[in-house]
Amino acid sequence: MEKVVDFIRKQFKEPEQFIPLHAPVFVGNEKKYLNECIDSTFVSSVGKFVDRFEADIKAITGAKSAVATTNGTAALHIALHALDVSTHDIVITQPLTFVATCNAIKYTGATPLFVDVDLETMGMSSSSLRTFFEEHCELRTGRCIHKRTGEIVKACVPMHTFGFPCDIKLIVEICEEWNVAVVEDAAESLGSWVGKQHTGTFGKLGVFSFNGNKIVTAGGGGCVVTDDIELGKKIKHLTTTAKQPHPWAYRHEELGFNYRMPNINAALICAQLECLPQFLEKKRTLATAYKMFFEKQEIIFKWEQEGTTANFWLNTLLLKDEHQKTAFLEATNKNGVMTRPIWDLMTTLPMYQDSLDVPIPNAEYLASRIVNIPSSVII
Ligand SMILES: *Cc1c(COP(=O)(O)O)cnc(C)c1O
């Protein structure tokens, strides 16, 4: 274990200091754009950086429409809300995810139901999804009905865990057969691709996060992308208090949200996005070094699947068992190298118990063995 700590310290050229799991790096035009933004006085909910950010996201992902939001959770919530997901609906997701995925589903009034994850991708398992549909649902007049509750399965939210693309093409195909909309939680996967297509653009809607721990940050921020331009317009309207266009009057004809990204946050993220190609390259270099090292230690270092490109947002080890995991976490954290276990399964949280129709052995297997190791961009 000493060897591991030494190796990580060597990568970060940090013989003594604390090494965080993921710290933001500001080496571009951040201060310049922030100053510009302050000088313009447009620091709040409108401004040229918000427009530029939305254009940048479209250019990076290839999506036809992008809407900036306060954060990734708000983006997930508004995406589901815009698809009319509400009380007495069911939304399928995975038990191995950050709690925000499930919270956003719950905000709509719908119930999350969990299917298993894939052992390799750590994202939603297409075979578990198929089993769930075949054993627990039926199509009635074109709607996917969950037989046990009689509720409509409205949406499915797969997540690209740690930036490793999940089996999204097959998931979308299966959901199309069952007439269920896919909202991709791509919060962790900016810069991750399946073939030549960016994650977040396979489903009806995709969602990104620009929180401080993500690959690039707005301080706090999020984004919804879609190729459905009308749906994109609707989401922009809903996130900006649903105010009707008018030269002076305040007219609101439906329930809207203040989910706008402030221009000052957009200034920061515009500068960060300029650095994304460089960050992706540095992250791949670090991941490659880790891979070579851990293979020699006979520890599994998670790698991208064939035909996909991961952003290596958080580097991931798959340890032998719970015992080895605990020993690893203790040894590293005690020595000032921050490592973390994967999230507790959503099915173990009080809010999301009783949300299972299918077994989740892969999620349980991974939850007891996965550890993330320091992954910041090294300049
Ligand atoms: C970070 C994250 C979110 C939420 O994003 P915030 O911007 O922090 O609200 C949602 N889902 C996943 C998987 C995430 O990692």
PDB file of N, CA and C and ligand atoms in Angstrom, residues 71-74 76 97-98 100-101 159 185 187-188 209-211 213-214 221 313 343, ligand 1:
ATOM      1  N   ASN A  71     -27.810  24.272 -12.013  1.00  0.00           N
ATOM      2  CA  ASN A  71     -26.927  23.141 -11.700  1.00  0.00           C
ATOM      3  C   ASN A  71     -27.444  21.892 -12.415  1.00  0.00           C
ATOM      4  N   GLY A  72     -26.756  20.803 -12.237  1.00  0.00           N
ATOM      5  CA  GLY A  72     -27.135  19.570 -12.920  1.00  0.00           C
ATOM      6  C   GLY A  72     -28.435  18.982 -12.395  1.00  0.00           C
ATOM      7  N   THR A  73     -28.667  19.134 -11.093  1.00  0.00           N
ATOM      8  CA  THR A  73     -29.903  18.614 -10.505  1.00  0.00           C
ATOM      9  C   THR A  73     -31.114  19.328 -11.097  1.00  0.00           C
ATOM     10  N   ALA A  74     -31.023  20.657 -11.201  1.00  0.00           N
ATOM     11  CA  ALA A  74     -32.113  21.445 -11.799  1.00  0.00           C
ATOM     12  C   ALA A  74     -32.307  21.040 -13.260  1.00  0.00           C
ATOM     13  N   LEU A  76     -31.737  18.085 -14.584  1.00  0.00           N
ATOM     14  CA  LEU A  76     -32.442  16.796 -14.588  1.00  0.00           C
ATOM     15  C   LEU A  76     -33.928  16.988 -14.282  1.00  0.00           C
ATOM     16  N   THR A  97     -25.653   5.381  -8.526  1.00  0.00           N
ATOM     17  CA  THR A  97     -25.557   6.724  -9.089  1.00  0.00           C
ATOM     18  C   THR A  97     -25.454   7.706  -7.944  1.00  0.00           C
ATOM     19  N   PHE A  98     -25.181   8.965  -8.279  1.00  0.00           N
ATOM     20  CA  PHE A  98     -25.214  10.025  -7.280  1.00  0.00           C
ATOM     21  C   PHE A  98     -26.679  10.322  -6.960  1.00  0.00           C
ATOM     22  N   ALA A 100     -28.490  12.770  -6.695  1.00  0.00           N
ATOM     23  CA  ALA A 100     -29.213  13.813  -7.443  1.00  0.00           C
ATOM     24  C   ALA A 100     -30.094  13.217  -8.540  1.00  0.00           C
ATOM     25  N   THR A 101     -29.645  12.132  -9.156  1.00  0.00           N
ATOM     26  CA  THR A 101     -30.431  11.488 -10.215  1.00  0.00           C
ATOM     27  C   THR A 101     -31.820  11.122  -9.686  1.00  0.00           C
ATOM     28  N   MET A 159     -27.146   6.566 -16.526  1.00  0.00           N
ATOM     29  CA  MET A 159     -26.086   7.507 -16.134  1.00  0.00           C
ATOM     30  C   MET A 159     -24.735   6.963 -16.611  1.00  0.00           C
ATOM     31  N   ASP A 185     -28.396  11.019 -17.976  1.00  0.00           N
ATOM     32  CA  ASP A 185     -27.660  11.766 -16.956  1.00  0.00           C
ATOM     33  C   ASP A 185     -26.180  11.697 -17.344  1.00  0.00           C
ATOM     34  N   ALA A 187     -24.057  13.995 -16.461  1.00  0.00           N
ATOM     35  CA  ALA A 187     -23.447  14.974 -15.548  1.00  0.00           C
ATOM     36  C   ALA A 187     -21.936  14.782 -15.439  1.00  0.00           C
ATOM     37  N   GLU A 188     -21.503  13.518 -15.559  1.00  0.00           N
ATOM     38  CA  GLU A 188     -20.082  13.221 -15.334  1.00  0.00           C
ATOM     39  C   GLU A 188     -19.327  12.992 -16.633  1.00  0.00           C
ATOM     40  N   SER A 209     -23.516  18.529 -15.790  1.00  0.00           N
ATOM     41  CA  SER A 209     -23.283  19.319 -14.568  1.00  0.00           C
ATOM     42  C   SER A 209     -21.936  20.018 -14.658  1.00  0.00           C
ATOM     43  N   PHE A 210     -21.888  21.212 -14.110  1.00  0.00           N
ATOM     44  CA  PHE A 210     -20.638  21.984 -14.053  1.00  0.00           C
ATOM     45  C   PHE A 210     -20.331  22.384 -12.626  1.00  0.00           C
ATOM     46  N   ASN A 211     -20.636  21.464 -11.711  1.00  0.00           N
ATOM     47  CA  ASN A 211     -20.303  21.633 -10.306  1.00  0.00           C
ATOM     48  C   ASN A 211     -18.781  21.675 -10.133  1.00  0.00           C
ATOM     49  N   ASN A 213     -16.684  19.866  -8.693  1.00  0.00           N
ATOM     50  CA  ASN A 213     -15.917  18.610  -8.758  1.00  0.00           C
ATOM     51  C   ASN A 213     -15.934  17.970 -10.145  1.00  0.00           C
ATOM     52  N   LYS A 214     -16.621  18.571 -11.106  1.00  0.00           N
ATOM     53  CA  LYS A 214     -16.717  17.946 -12.425  1.00  0.00           C
ATOM     54  C   LYS A 214     -15.493  18.317 -13.281  1.00  0.00           C
ATOM     55  N   GLY A 221     -23.415  24.897 -11.968  1.00  0.00           N
ATOM     56  CA  GLY A 221     -24.096  25.096 -13.251  1.00  0.00           C
ATOM     57  C   GLY A 221     -24.504  23.776 -13.850  1.00  0.00           C
ATOM     58  N   TRP A 313     -12.916  11.181 -15.982  1.00  0.00           N
ATOM     59  CA  TRP A 313     -13.209  12.206 -14.966  1.00  0.00           C
ATOM     60  C   TRP A 313     -12.721  11.741 -13.589  1.00  0.00           C
ATOM     61  N   TRP A 343     -20.703   5.562  -4.279  1.00  0.00           N
ATOM     62  CA  TRP A 343     -21.891   5.906  -3.487  1.00  0.00           C
ATOM     63  C   TRP A 343     -22.567   4.665  -2.903  1.00  0.00           C
TER      64      TRP A 343
HETATM   65  C1  LIG B   1     -22.899  15.903 -10.193  1.00  0.00           C
HETATM   66  C2  LIG B   1     -24.009  15.014 -10.572  1.00  0.00           C
HETATM   67  C3  LIG B   1     -25.337  15.471 -10.646  1.00  0.00           C
HETATM   68  C4  LIG B   1     -25.802  16.768 -10.133  1.00  0.00           C
HETATM   69  O1  LIG B   1     -25.188  17.882 -10.561  1.00  0.00           O
HETATM   70  P1  LIG B   1     -25.138  19.202  -9.645  1.00  0.00           P
HETATM   71  O2  LIG B   1     -24.634  20.215 -10.610  1.00  0.00           O
HETATM   72  O3  LIG B   1     -24.202  18.935  -8.514  1.00  0.00           O
HETATM   73  O4  LIG B   1     -26.529  19.489  -9.199  1.00  0.00           O
HETATM   74  C5  LIG B   1     -26.295  14.595 -11.133  1.00  0.00           C
HETATM   75  N1  LIG B   1     -25.998  13.339 -11.466  1.00  0.00           N
HETATM   76  C6  LIG B   1     -24.761  12.858 -11.381  1.00  0.00           C
HETATM   77  C7  LIG B   1     -24.496  11.467 -11.787  1.00  0.00           C
HETATM   78  C8  LIG B   1     -23.714  13.663 -10.911  1.00  0.00           C
HETATM   79  O5  LIG B   1     -22.486  13.160 -10.797  1.00  0.00           O
END
